Short mmCIF file of C-alpha atoms and ligand atoms in Angstrom, two decimals:
data_model
loop_
_atom_site.label_atom_id
_atom_site.label_comp_id
_atom_site.label_asym_id
_atom_site.label_seq_id
_atom_site.Cartn_x
_atom_site.Cartn_y
_atom_site.Cartn_z
CA MET A 1 -26.63 1.35 25.35
CA ALA A 2 -23.58 -0.34 24.36
CA GLY A 3 -24.04 -2.69 27.43
CA THR A 4 -27.56 -3.54 26.35
CA LEU A 5 -26.52 -4.19 22.81
CA TYR A 6 -23.63 -6.52 24.19
CA ARG A 7 -26.26 -8.34 26.38
CA TRP A 8 -28.54 -8.87 23.41
CA LEU A 9 -25.79 -10.17 21.19
CA ASP A 10 -24.31 -12.31 23.88
CA ASP A 11 -27.54 -14.07 24.42
CA ARG A 12 -27.61 -15.04 20.75
CA LEU A 13 -23.93 -15.63 19.92
CA ARG A 14 -22.60 -16.43 23.35
CA LEU A 15 -19.80 -14.13 23.17
CA THR A 16 -18.45 -14.27 26.77
CA PRO A 17 -16.60 -17.79 26.48
CA LEU A 18 -15.21 -16.69 23.17
CA GLU A 19 -13.90 -13.33 24.71
CA HIS A 20 -12.32 -15.47 27.54
CA THR A 21 -10.61 -17.65 24.83
CA LEU A 22 -9.31 -14.80 22.85
CA LEU A 23 -8.24 -12.44 25.36
CA ASP A 24 -7.30 -14.41 28.46
CA GLU A 25 -4.46 -16.45 26.83
CA SER A 26 -1.77 -16.36 29.40
CA ILE A 27 1.75 -15.01 28.23
CA PRO A 28 4.60 -16.52 30.24
CA GLY A 29 6.94 -13.88 31.61
CA GLY A 30 4.32 -11.20 30.95
CA ALA A 31 3.53 -8.75 27.94
CA SER A 32 6.54 -7.50 26.13
CA TRP A 33 7.35 -5.20 22.95
CA ILE A 34 9.44 -8.06 21.55
CA TYR A 35 6.50 -9.98 20.75
CA VAL A 36 4.74 -7.54 18.52
CA PHE A 37 6.28 -8.30 15.05
CA GLY A 38 3.87 -11.41 14.45
CA SER A 39 0.86 -9.13 14.69
CA ALA A 40 2.64 -6.25 12.73
CA THR A 41 3.11 -8.78 10.17
CA LEU A 42 -0.64 -9.93 10.07
CA PHE A 43 -1.77 -6.29 10.14
CA LEU A 44 0.44 -5.46 6.93
CA PHE A 45 -0.96 -8.55 5.35
CA CYS A 46 -4.56 -7.32 5.98
CA LEU A 47 -3.45 -3.85 4.65
CA GLN A 48 -2.14 -5.61 1.51
CA ALA A 49 -5.30 -7.47 1.11
CA THR A 50 -7.39 -4.54 1.35
CA THR A 51 -5.23 -2.13 -0.91
CA GLY A 52 -4.98 -4.98 -3.34
CA MET A 53 -8.84 -5.37 -3.62
CA PHE A 54 -9.17 -1.73 -4.48
CA LEU A 55 -6.27 -1.98 -7.07
CA ALA A 56 -8.07 -4.85 -8.58
CA LEU A 57 -11.12 -2.62 -9.24
CA TYR A 58 -9.25 -0.90 -12.09
CA TYR A 59 -6.32 -3.11 -13.11
CA VAL A 60 -6.56 -5.32 -16.07
CA PRO A 61 -4.12 -8.19 -16.37
CA SER A 62 -3.35 -8.19 -20.11
CA PRO A 63 -0.31 -6.96 -21.90
CA ASP A 64 -2.30 -4.38 -23.77
CA ALA A 65 -4.06 -2.91 -20.78
CA ALA A 66 -1.95 -3.53 -17.71
CA TYR A 67 0.36 -0.76 -18.03
CA ASP A 68 -2.43 1.74 -18.93
CA THR A 69 -4.59 0.70 -16.16
CA VAL A 70 -1.80 1.06 -13.65
CA GLN A 71 -1.12 4.64 -15.02
CA PHE A 72 -4.70 5.39 -14.77
CA ILE A 73 -4.78 4.38 -11.18
CA GLN A 74 -1.58 6.38 -10.64
CA GLN A 75 -2.88 9.60 -12.33
CA GLU A 76 -6.78 9.65 -12.65
CA VAL A 77 -8.30 7.58 -9.98
CA PRO A 78 -8.92 9.69 -6.83
CA PHE A 79 -6.31 8.70 -4.34
CA GLY A 80 -5.29 5.91 -6.59
CA TRP A 81 -1.53 6.94 -6.39
CA PHE A 82 -2.01 6.60 -2.46
CA VAL A 83 -3.56 3.17 -2.69
CA ARG A 84 -0.92 2.05 -5.01
CA GLY A 85 1.71 3.58 -2.75
CA LEU A 86 0.28 1.88 0.36
CA HIS A 87 0.41 -1.48 -1.68
CA HIS A 88 3.93 -0.79 -2.68
CA TRP A 89 5.39 0.26 0.60
CA GLY A 90 3.16 -2.29 2.41
CA ALA A 91 4.95 -4.98 0.28
CA SER A 92 8.37 -3.77 1.69
CA ALA A 93 7.05 -3.24 5.13
CA VAL A 94 5.79 -6.88 5.23
CA MET A 95 9.26 -8.20 4.40
CA VAL A 96 10.79 -6.09 7.16
CA ALA A 97 8.23 -7.22 9.64
CA VAL A 98 8.44 -10.76 8.79
CA GLY A 99 12.24 -10.49 8.95
CA LEU A 100 12.07 -9.10 12.46
CA HIS A 101 9.54 -11.73 13.49
CA LEU A 102 11.90 -14.41 12.32
CA LEU A 103 14.88 -12.99 13.98
CA GLN A 104 13.04 -12.78 17.36
CA VAL A 105 11.74 -16.36 17.04
CA TYR A 106 15.31 -17.49 16.13
CA LEU A 107 16.95 -15.62 18.90
CA TYR A 108 14.63 -16.67 21.46
CA GLY A 109 14.87 -20.39 20.33
CA ALA A 110 11.02 -20.21 20.22
CA TYR A 111 11.05 -22.89 17.22
CA LYS A 112 12.05 -25.60 19.68
CA ARG A 113 9.93 -28.49 20.87
CA PRO A 114 6.90 -28.32 21.04
CA ARG A 115 6.67 -25.40 18.47
CA GLU A 116 8.40 -27.17 15.52
CA LEU A 117 5.16 -27.36 13.44
CA MET A 118 4.60 -23.64 14.09
CA TRP A 119 8.01 -22.72 12.81
CA MET A 120 7.45 -25.00 9.72
CA VAL A 121 4.21 -23.41 8.82
CA GLY A 122 5.85 -20.01 9.47
CA VAL A 123 8.62 -20.79 6.90
CA GLY A 124 5.97 -21.85 4.47
CA LEU A 125 4.28 -18.35 4.93
CA LEU A 126 7.61 -16.79 4.30
CA LEU A 127 7.79 -18.52 1.14
CA LEU A 128 4.34 -17.40 0.09
CA MET A 129 5.43 -14.01 1.12
CA MET A 130 8.15 -14.15 -1.55
CA GLY A 131 5.63 -15.59 -4.06
CA PHE A 132 3.56 -12.51 -3.52
CA GLY A 133 6.57 -10.23 -4.21
CA PHE A 134 7.69 -12.20 -7.33
CA THR A 135 4.28 -12.44 -8.83
CA GLY A 136 3.25 -8.81 -7.97
CA TYR A 137 6.32 -7.42 -9.50
CA LEU A 138 5.23 -8.32 -12.94
CA LEU A 139 1.72 -6.93 -12.99
CA PRO A 140 2.46 -3.29 -13.82
CA TRP A 141 4.03 -4.56 -17.16
CA ASP A 142 6.68 -1.97 -17.27
CA GLN A 143 10.39 -2.68 -18.39
CA ASN A 144 11.41 -3.57 -14.82
CA ALA A 145 8.64 -5.81 -14.30
CA TYR A 146 9.08 -7.70 -17.64
CA TRP A 147 12.88 -7.97 -17.53
CA ALA A 148 13.05 -8.98 -13.74
CA THR A 149 10.55 -11.64 -14.20
CA GLN A 150 12.45 -12.88 -17.28
CA VAL A 151 15.42 -13.36 -15.02
CA GLY A 152 13.36 -14.97 -12.43
CA THR A 153 11.53 -17.45 -14.61
CA ASN A 154 14.82 -18.30 -16.39
CA MET A 155 16.58 -19.17 -13.24
CA VAL A 156 14.01 -22.11 -12.93
CA ALA A 157 15.31 -23.54 -16.22
CA SER A 158 18.54 -24.54 -14.74
CA VAL A 159 16.81 -27.25 -12.49
CA PRO A 160 18.11 -30.44 -14.22
CA GLY A 161 15.29 -32.53 -15.71
CA VAL A 162 12.32 -30.66 -14.99
CA GLY A 163 13.59 -27.11 -15.53
CA ASP A 164 12.09 -26.46 -18.84
CA PHE A 165 8.82 -27.93 -17.78
CA LEU A 166 8.77 -25.62 -14.75
CA VAL A 167 9.48 -22.58 -16.78
CA ARG A 168 6.71 -23.48 -19.07
CA VAL A 169 4.41 -23.82 -16.18
CA LEU A 170 5.47 -20.47 -14.65
CA ARG A 171 5.04 -18.65 -17.99
CA GLY A 172 2.00 -20.56 -19.24
CA GLY A 173 3.79 -21.21 -22.60
CA ASP A 174 7.09 -20.77 -24.32
CA THR A 175 7.35 -17.05 -23.93
CA LEU A 176 6.62 -14.36 -21.28
CA GLY A 177 3.42 -12.92 -22.53
CA ALA A 178 -0.34 -12.62 -22.02
CA LEU A 179 -0.67 -16.04 -20.44
CA THR A 180 2.06 -15.35 -17.96
CA LEU A 181 0.53 -12.12 -17.04
CA SER A 182 -2.96 -13.63 -16.32
CA ARG A 183 -1.32 -16.55 -14.54
CA PHE A 184 0.69 -14.35 -12.39
CA PHE A 185 -2.32 -12.22 -11.66
CA ALA A 186 -4.38 -15.27 -10.70
CA VAL A 187 -1.70 -16.55 -8.47
CA HIS A 188 -1.19 -13.16 -6.72
CA THR A 189 -4.76 -12.56 -6.12
CA LEU A 190 -6.55 -15.91 -5.76
CA PHE A 191 -4.03 -18.69 -5.11
CA LEU A 192 -1.60 -17.13 -2.76
CA PRO A 193 -4.10 -15.37 -0.66
CA ALA A 194 -6.07 -18.49 -0.20
CA LEU A 195 -2.92 -20.40 0.86
CA MET A 196 -1.81 -17.51 2.95
CA VAL A 197 -5.13 -17.42 4.94
CA CYS A 198 -4.96 -21.27 5.59
CA GLY A 199 -1.39 -20.97 6.67
CA ILE A 200 -2.13 -18.03 8.89
CA VAL A 201 -5.03 -19.92 10.52
CA ALA A 202 -2.71 -22.85 11.02
CA HIS A 203 0.08 -20.76 12.47
CA LEU A 204 -2.24 -19.09 14.97
CA PHE A 205 -4.24 -22.42 15.75
CA ILE A 206 -0.84 -24.02 16.71
CA LEU A 207 0.05 -20.91 18.79
CA ARG A 208 -3.13 -21.21 20.87
CA ARG A 209 -2.68 -24.94 21.16
CA VAL A 210 0.88 -24.85 22.52
CA GLY A 211 0.71 -21.21 23.80
CA PRO A 212 3.43 -18.43 23.23
CA ALA A 213 7.00 -19.40 24.06
CA GLY A 214 7.87 -16.52 26.34
CA PRO A 215 11.16 -15.60 27.57
CA TRP A 216 14.12 -17.81 27.08
CA SER A 217 14.82 -18.26 30.77
CA VAL A 218 12.72 -20.91 32.30
CA ASP A 219 12.84 -19.22 35.71
CA GLN A 220 11.63 -15.98 34.16
CA ALA A 221 8.71 -17.69 32.51
CA ARG A 222 7.71 -19.52 35.59
CA GLN A 223 7.99 -16.45 37.82
CA ARG A 224 4.98 -14.59 36.40
CA SER A 225 2.57 -14.54 33.56
CA GLU A 226 0.11 -12.30 32.39
CA PRO A 227 -3.13 -12.42 30.14
CA PHE A 228 -2.98 -11.40 26.53
CA TYR A 229 -5.47 -8.55 27.23
CA PRO A 230 -4.95 -5.63 28.01
CA ARG A 231 -1.28 -5.10 27.95
CA GLN A 232 -0.12 -7.19 24.96
CA VAL A 233 -3.06 -6.23 23.09
CA SER A 234 -2.52 -2.61 23.38
CA MET A 235 1.22 -2.93 22.52
CA ASP A 236 0.35 -4.81 19.56
CA ALA A 237 -2.33 -2.18 18.54
CA MET A 238 0.13 0.71 19.16
CA VAL A 239 2.61 -1.06 16.89
CA MET A 240 0.10 -1.58 14.18
CA LEU A 241 -0.84 2.14 14.42
CA GLY A 242 2.85 3.03 14.09
CA VAL A 243 3.33 0.76 11.14
CA PHE A 244 0.34 2.19 9.40
CA VAL A 245 1.57 5.71 9.95
CA LEU A 246 4.87 4.80 8.55
CA VAL A 247 3.65 3.10 5.56
CA ALA A 248 1.07 5.88 4.87
CA GLY A 249 3.69 8.36 5.26
CA LEU A 250 5.91 6.81 2.68
CA ALA A 251 3.00 6.45 0.22
CA TRP A 252 2.12 10.05 0.70
CA THR A 253 5.55 11.43 0.21
CA VAL A 254 7.68 9.12 -1.92
CA GLU A 255 6.30 8.65 -5.33
CA PHE A 256 6.85 5.25 -6.81
CA PRO A 257 7.04 5.72 -10.62
CA LEU A 258 6.42 3.34 -13.42
CA ALA A 259 9.31 2.51 -15.61
CA ASP A 260 8.62 2.54 -19.46
CA ARG A 261 6.04 0.23 -20.85
CA ALA A 262 7.32 -3.37 -21.10
CA ASP A 263 9.33 -3.80 -24.50
CA PRO A 264 9.96 -7.48 -25.14
CA ALA A 265 12.16 -6.48 -28.14
CA ASP A 266 14.55 -4.33 -25.97
CA HIS A 267 17.21 -6.69 -24.90
CA THR A 268 19.64 -3.91 -23.64
CA PHE A 269 17.40 -3.09 -20.61
CA THR A 270 18.83 -3.98 -17.23
CA PRO A 271 16.23 -4.71 -14.60
CA VAL A 272 16.53 -3.80 -11.01
CA PRO A 273 14.66 -6.30 -8.74
CA GLU A 274 12.97 -5.23 -5.47
CA TRP A 275 15.37 -4.54 -2.65
CA TYR A 276 14.58 -7.81 -0.74
CA PHE A 277 15.77 -9.63 -3.74
CA LEU A 278 18.80 -7.53 -4.45
CA PHE A 279 21.18 -9.75 -2.17
CA PHE A 280 20.30 -12.74 -4.41
CA TYR A 281 20.50 -10.70 -7.59
CA GLN A 282 24.07 -9.66 -6.45
CA PHE A 283 24.88 -13.39 -5.60
CA LEU A 284 23.89 -14.49 -9.02
CA LYS A 285 26.27 -12.05 -10.61
CA TYR A 286 29.21 -13.86 -8.77
CA MET A 287 27.88 -17.23 -9.75
CA SER A 288 28.14 -16.88 -13.69
CA GLY A 289 29.19 -19.91 -15.76
CA PRO A 290 29.45 -23.41 -14.41
CA LEU A 291 28.60 -22.16 -10.92
CA GLU A 292 25.22 -20.81 -12.07
CA PRO A 293 23.08 -23.84 -10.97
CA LEU A 294 24.57 -23.50 -7.66
CA ALA A 295 23.02 -20.10 -7.12
CA THR A 296 19.84 -20.53 -9.08
CA TRP A 297 18.63 -23.75 -7.42
CA VAL A 298 21.14 -25.80 -5.48
CA LEU A 299 21.87 -23.35 -2.55
CA PRO A 300 18.27 -21.77 -2.34
CA GLY A 301 16.95 -25.30 -2.47
CA LEU A 302 19.16 -26.40 0.38
CA PHE A 303 18.68 -23.24 2.30
CA ILE A 304 14.90 -23.60 2.25
CA LEU A 305 15.08 -27.19 3.06
CA GLY A 306 17.58 -26.43 6.02
CA LEU A 307 15.43 -23.59 7.26
CA MET A 308 12.32 -25.75 7.22
CA LEU A 309 13.90 -28.48 9.10
CA TRP A 310 15.86 -26.33 11.42
CA PRO A 311 14.10 -27.23 14.65
CA PHE A 312 15.09 -30.71 13.98
CA LEU A 313 18.72 -29.90 12.92
CA ASP A 314 19.35 -27.76 16.00
CA ARG A 315 19.19 -30.63 18.69
CA ASN A 316 20.19 -28.45 21.59
CA PRO A 317 17.26 -28.24 24.00
CA GLU A 318 18.54 -24.84 25.41
CA ARG A 319 16.80 -21.60 24.65
CA GLN A 320 19.23 -19.20 26.65
CA PRO A 321 21.33 -17.62 23.86
CA SER A 322 24.51 -18.05 25.90
CA SER A 323 24.03 -21.87 25.61
CA ARG A 324 23.57 -21.88 21.91
CA PRO A 325 26.87 -20.60 20.27
CA VAL A 326 26.59 -22.60 17.15
CA ALA A 327 23.05 -21.57 16.33
CA LEU A 328 23.56 -17.95 17.00
CA ALA A 329 27.08 -17.83 15.19
CA SER A 330 25.32 -19.47 12.08
CA GLY A 331 22.53 -17.11 12.08
CA ALA A 332 24.94 -14.07 12.55
CA VAL A 333 27.12 -15.36 9.60
CA PHE A 334 24.17 -15.72 7.38
CA LEU A 335 22.84 -12.16 8.27
CA ALA A 336 26.37 -10.72 7.58
CA LEU A 337 26.48 -12.31 4.17
CA ILE A 338 23.13 -11.11 3.24
CA PHE A 339 23.60 -7.56 4.28
CA THR A 340 27.15 -7.50 2.54
CA LEU A 341 25.60 -8.63 -0.69
CA LEU A 342 22.87 -6.09 -0.27
CA GLY A 343 25.43 -3.49 0.54
CA ILE A 344 27.55 -4.24 -2.46
CA SER A 345 24.64 -4.21 -4.78
CA LEU A 346 23.35 -0.86 -3.64
CA ARG A 347 26.94 0.61 -3.76
CA GLU A 348 27.21 -0.69 -7.37
CA ARG A 349 23.80 0.73 -8.35
CA TYR A 350 24.68 4.34 -6.88
CA ALA A 351 28.23 4.25 -8.06
CA LEU A 352 26.89 4.11 -11.70
CA PRO A 353 26.70 7.66 -13.45
CA THR A 354 23.53 8.89 -12.10
CA LEU A 355 20.93 10.45 -14.19
CA ASP A 356 21.76 14.17 -15.05
CA PRO A 357 19.27 16.39 -12.98
CA SER A 358 18.65 18.56 -16.06
CA VAL A 359 17.36 15.43 -17.89
CA ALA A 360 15.20 14.53 -14.91
CA ARG A 361 13.69 18.22 -14.50
CA GLY A 362 13.31 18.01 -18.46
CA LYS A 363 11.47 14.73 -18.40
CA ALA A 364 9.15 16.27 -15.58
CA LEU A 365 8.55 19.35 -17.91
CA PHE A 366 7.75 17.04 -20.77
CA ALA A 367 4.97 15.61 -18.79
CA ARG A 368 3.61 18.90 -17.31
CA GLN A 369 3.67 20.68 -20.72
CA HIS A 370 1.50 17.93 -22.16
CA CYS A 371 4.03 17.25 -25.01
CA MET A 372 2.46 13.76 -24.91
CA ALA A 373 -0.71 14.96 -26.30
CA CYS A 374 0.99 15.18 -29.72
CA HIS A 375 4.26 13.18 -29.35
CA ARG A 376 4.82 9.59 -28.54
CA ILE A 377 7.86 8.18 -26.65
CA HIS A 378 8.32 4.36 -26.73
CA GLY A 379 4.66 3.83 -27.47
CA ASP A 380 3.10 6.41 -25.26
CA GLY A 381 1.37 9.54 -26.41
CA GLY A 382 -0.37 11.16 -29.43
CA LYS A 383 0.48 10.89 -33.10
CA VAL A 384 -0.22 14.56 -34.13
CA GLY A 385 3.67 15.27 -34.14
CA PRO A 386 6.50 13.01 -34.92
CA ASP A 387 7.63 10.14 -32.58
CA LEU A 388 10.39 11.34 -30.20
CA SER A 389 11.62 7.98 -28.84
CA TYR A 390 15.00 8.50 -30.79
CA VAL A 391 14.76 12.26 -31.54
CA ALA A 392 18.36 12.99 -30.84
CA ASP A 393 19.45 10.64 -33.38
CA GLN A 394 17.94 13.01 -36.02
CA ARG A 395 18.50 16.16 -34.16
CA PRO A 396 21.34 16.27 -31.94
CA ASP A 397 21.68 20.12 -32.05
CA ARG A 398 20.74 21.84 -28.92
CA GLN A 399 20.39 25.35 -30.57
CA TRP A 400 17.88 23.84 -32.97
CA HIS A 401 15.75 22.58 -30.34
CA LEU A 402 15.89 26.05 -28.46
CA ARG A 403 14.91 27.94 -31.65
CA HIS A 404 12.22 25.24 -32.29
CA PHE A 405 10.64 25.75 -28.90
CA ARG A 406 10.59 29.66 -29.12
CA ASP A 407 9.15 29.52 -32.73
CA PRO A 408 8.67 26.11 -34.36
CA SER A 409 7.95 27.57 -37.67
CA SER A 410 11.23 29.39 -37.82
CA VAL A 411 13.05 26.02 -38.18
CA SER A 412 10.35 23.91 -39.40
CA PRO A 413 8.18 26.00 -41.86
CA GLY A 414 4.45 25.50 -41.70
CA SER A 415 4.78 23.69 -38.27
CA ILE A 416 1.56 23.31 -36.32
CA MET A 417 3.39 22.84 -33.14
CA PRO A 418 2.54 25.66 -30.57
CA ALA A 419 5.52 27.75 -29.44
CA PHE A 420 6.81 27.13 -25.74
CA PRO A 421 8.06 30.42 -24.59
CA LEU A 422 9.39 28.96 -21.36
CA ALA A 423 12.26 30.29 -19.18
CA GLU A 424 15.61 29.80 -20.60
CA LYS A 425 16.41 27.20 -18.01
CA ASP A 426 13.34 25.13 -18.47
CA LEU A 427 13.91 25.14 -22.35
CA ASN A 428 17.52 23.96 -21.66
CA ASP A 429 16.24 21.05 -19.29
CA LEU A 430 13.63 20.13 -21.95
CA THR A 431 16.32 20.10 -24.45
CA SER A 432 18.58 18.00 -22.38
CA TYR A 433 15.78 15.43 -22.07
CA LEU A 434 15.23 15.31 -25.66
CA LEU A 435 18.97 14.91 -26.33
CA SER A 436 19.05 11.97 -23.88
CA LEU A 437 16.48 10.10 -26.24
CA LYS A 438 18.71 8.21 -28.74
CA SER A 439 19.09 4.69 -29.74
CA GLY A 440 21.28 2.42 -27.81
CA THR A 441 20.96 3.92 -24.40
CA PRO A 442 18.73 2.47 -21.63
CA THR A 443 15.12 3.71 -22.21
CA SER A 444 14.21 4.51 -18.59
CA PRO A 445 16.01 7.13 -16.63
CA GLY A 446 13.86 6.05 -13.69
CA THR A 447 15.66 2.81 -13.39
CA ARG A 448 19.27 2.61 -13.34
CA ALA A 449 21.30 -0.28 -14.41
CA ALA A 450 22.21 -2.91 -11.74
CA GLY A 451 25.55 -3.62 -13.09
CA ARG A 452 27.69 -5.70 -15.58
CA HIS A 453 25.66 -8.87 -15.54
CA ALA A 454 22.41 -7.79 -17.25
CA HIS A 455 20.06 -10.89 -17.39
CA PRO A 456 21.59 -14.05 -16.15
CA GLN A 457 20.68 -16.71 -18.89
CA GLU A 458 18.65 -14.19 -20.72
CA ASP A 459 19.72 -16.15 -23.90
CA ASN A 460 17.10 -18.60 -22.79
CA ALA A 461 14.22 -15.96 -23.34
C1 HEC B 1 -0.37 20.43 -30.64
C2 HEC B 1 0.54 19.20 -30.86
C3 HEC B 1 2.04 19.41 -30.31
C4 HEC B 1 2.49 19.68 -29.11
C5 HEC B 1 1.51 20.01 -27.91
C6 HEC B 1 3.83 19.64 -29.03
N1 HEC B 1 4.30 19.39 -30.39
FE1 HEC B 1 6.31 19.07 -30.80
N2 HEC B 1 5.64 18.86 -32.74
C7 HEC B 1 4.35 18.91 -33.32
C8 HEC B 1 4.27 18.80 -34.64
C9 HEC B 1 3.20 18.83 -35.55
C10 HEC B 1 5.88 18.64 -35.00
C11 HEC B 1 6.25 18.80 -36.36
C12 HEC B 1 6.57 19.97 -37.06
C13 HEC B 1 7.84 20.63 -36.40
O1 HEC B 1 8.91 20.05 -36.54
O2 HEC B 1 7.59 21.57 -35.63
C14 HEC B 1 6.58 18.79 -33.99
C15 HEC B 1 7.92 18.67 -33.78
C16 HEC B 1 8.59 18.64 -32.70
C17 HEC B 1 10.12 18.19 -32.61
C18 HEC B 1 10.87 18.09 -33.74
C19 HEC B 1 10.96 16.44 -34.03
C20 HEC B 1 11.63 16.19 -35.30
O3 HEC B 1 12.13 14.99 -35.34
O4 HEC B 1 11.73 16.98 -36.22
C21 HEC B 1 10.47 18.27 -31.34
C22 HEC B 1 11.78 18.03 -30.69
C23 HEC B 1 9.21 18.59 -30.42
N3 HEC B 1 8.14 18.75 -31.43
C24 HEC B 1 9.17 18.66 -29.10
C25 HEC B 1 8.14 18.94 -28.33
C26 HEC B 1 8.00 19.13 -27.04
C27 HEC B 1 9.32 18.93 -26.07
C28 HEC B 1 6.88 19.42 -26.60
C29 HEC B 1 6.21 19.89 -25.31
C30 HEC B 1 6.90 21.13 -24.75
C31 HEC B 1 5.93 19.45 -27.83
N4 HEC B 1 6.79 19.17 -28.85
C32 HEC B 1 4.58 19.89 -27.80
C33 HEC B 1 3.22 19.03 -32.50
C34 HEC B 1 3.17 19.25 -31.19
#
């Protein structure tokens, strides 16, 4: 049956030659697990594209609606939280996969003649990937999104001459607002995907023209080769399945909460960027004052240029690692720097006083008991009862709250708030949360401060 169908299609589409081109590509040195990172990255890109399409069904890119639509996806849409989780963890996974792919290509010297163009297109794809991360981060329009993007766009302002112009292009105006959001959305969902697809096609086209690089030892590469199908195809497929299981597992089990709704007036908020930008964020902190332009554009610019032109800078024709001490040492130093910065940044974040667990439980109870139906906190919730954003300013007394929960009218005569005769511990947690709501403290317990240097150049905002 399948055979008949295949013959029918083959008659009309001439599939057999195509099949040979696609599957018989020979791999010098034979199939290997070390070659799987490129296909893992491609797979994750497809996953991002697919989950992104579903998110776009509900998401509305306007400051009034963005936060609510993301919350709607998270809470109301069947499996919306899962699709958003896949997109979130998929984004992190892409970065890991790209990093490993880059590392493999670098270690194997696979960027050397005749694959210089393939490397350059690859660096372009890496930059597009960063662009996806940067534009996507703003879309939920929560505090983190808003203030991290503020930091990011302000950085561009330090480029001499064209800085202000570039910031205006990024923002679509003088301030970070509605135009910025629709601009980021269009770039994230239309421009970048289109560029990305062209880049991937070019990358793969070059791969098929020059063939895979294979092992670094010429002898080993000559000794034997093997077609792409079946062994390499099945290794790639297994890794894709593994990657999917991992990302789906994370999406299923690790919730990725929204911070509070973006509040452009709240200059006290300290944003935390995505982990793959953390090393850079940490670097920015050391480079304040006159050194700042060095960090915001000079070094990043030089680095990208150097990476792009690396196949021409590294003139050593050898691919064997033992004959490339300079290239490997510089790679190792670079990695050591990145991971040290990342490590310091993470340590600083977690060394800060962490959220009192009682407050966290109280916040969860607040949601579960539907207090939001009547009370608003930072713009979210009903208007039947008083706004509780800064309730501890007026009511700092724990006993008052405990009595109020058990019998509201005993402390607030004529109250229409229902009594909440919960367990002692629950009432205590709920009260701890309310007492944490005072002016002058960071508004989102979900997002801990990153450190001393809050928003580099925030005065530019
Ligand atoms: C049916 C609507 C409704 C619900 C549900 C509700 N409240 Fe209230 N709440 C009110 C009203 C009305 C008041 C004002 C009268 C009063 O003080 O009791 C109030 C007052 C308060 C106050 C005192 C605020 C102040 O500034 O005086 C606190 C604190 C409070 N509520 C917390 C909560 C918490 C926590 C929950 C969820 C466990 C909750 N409320 C659920 C209607 C509600």
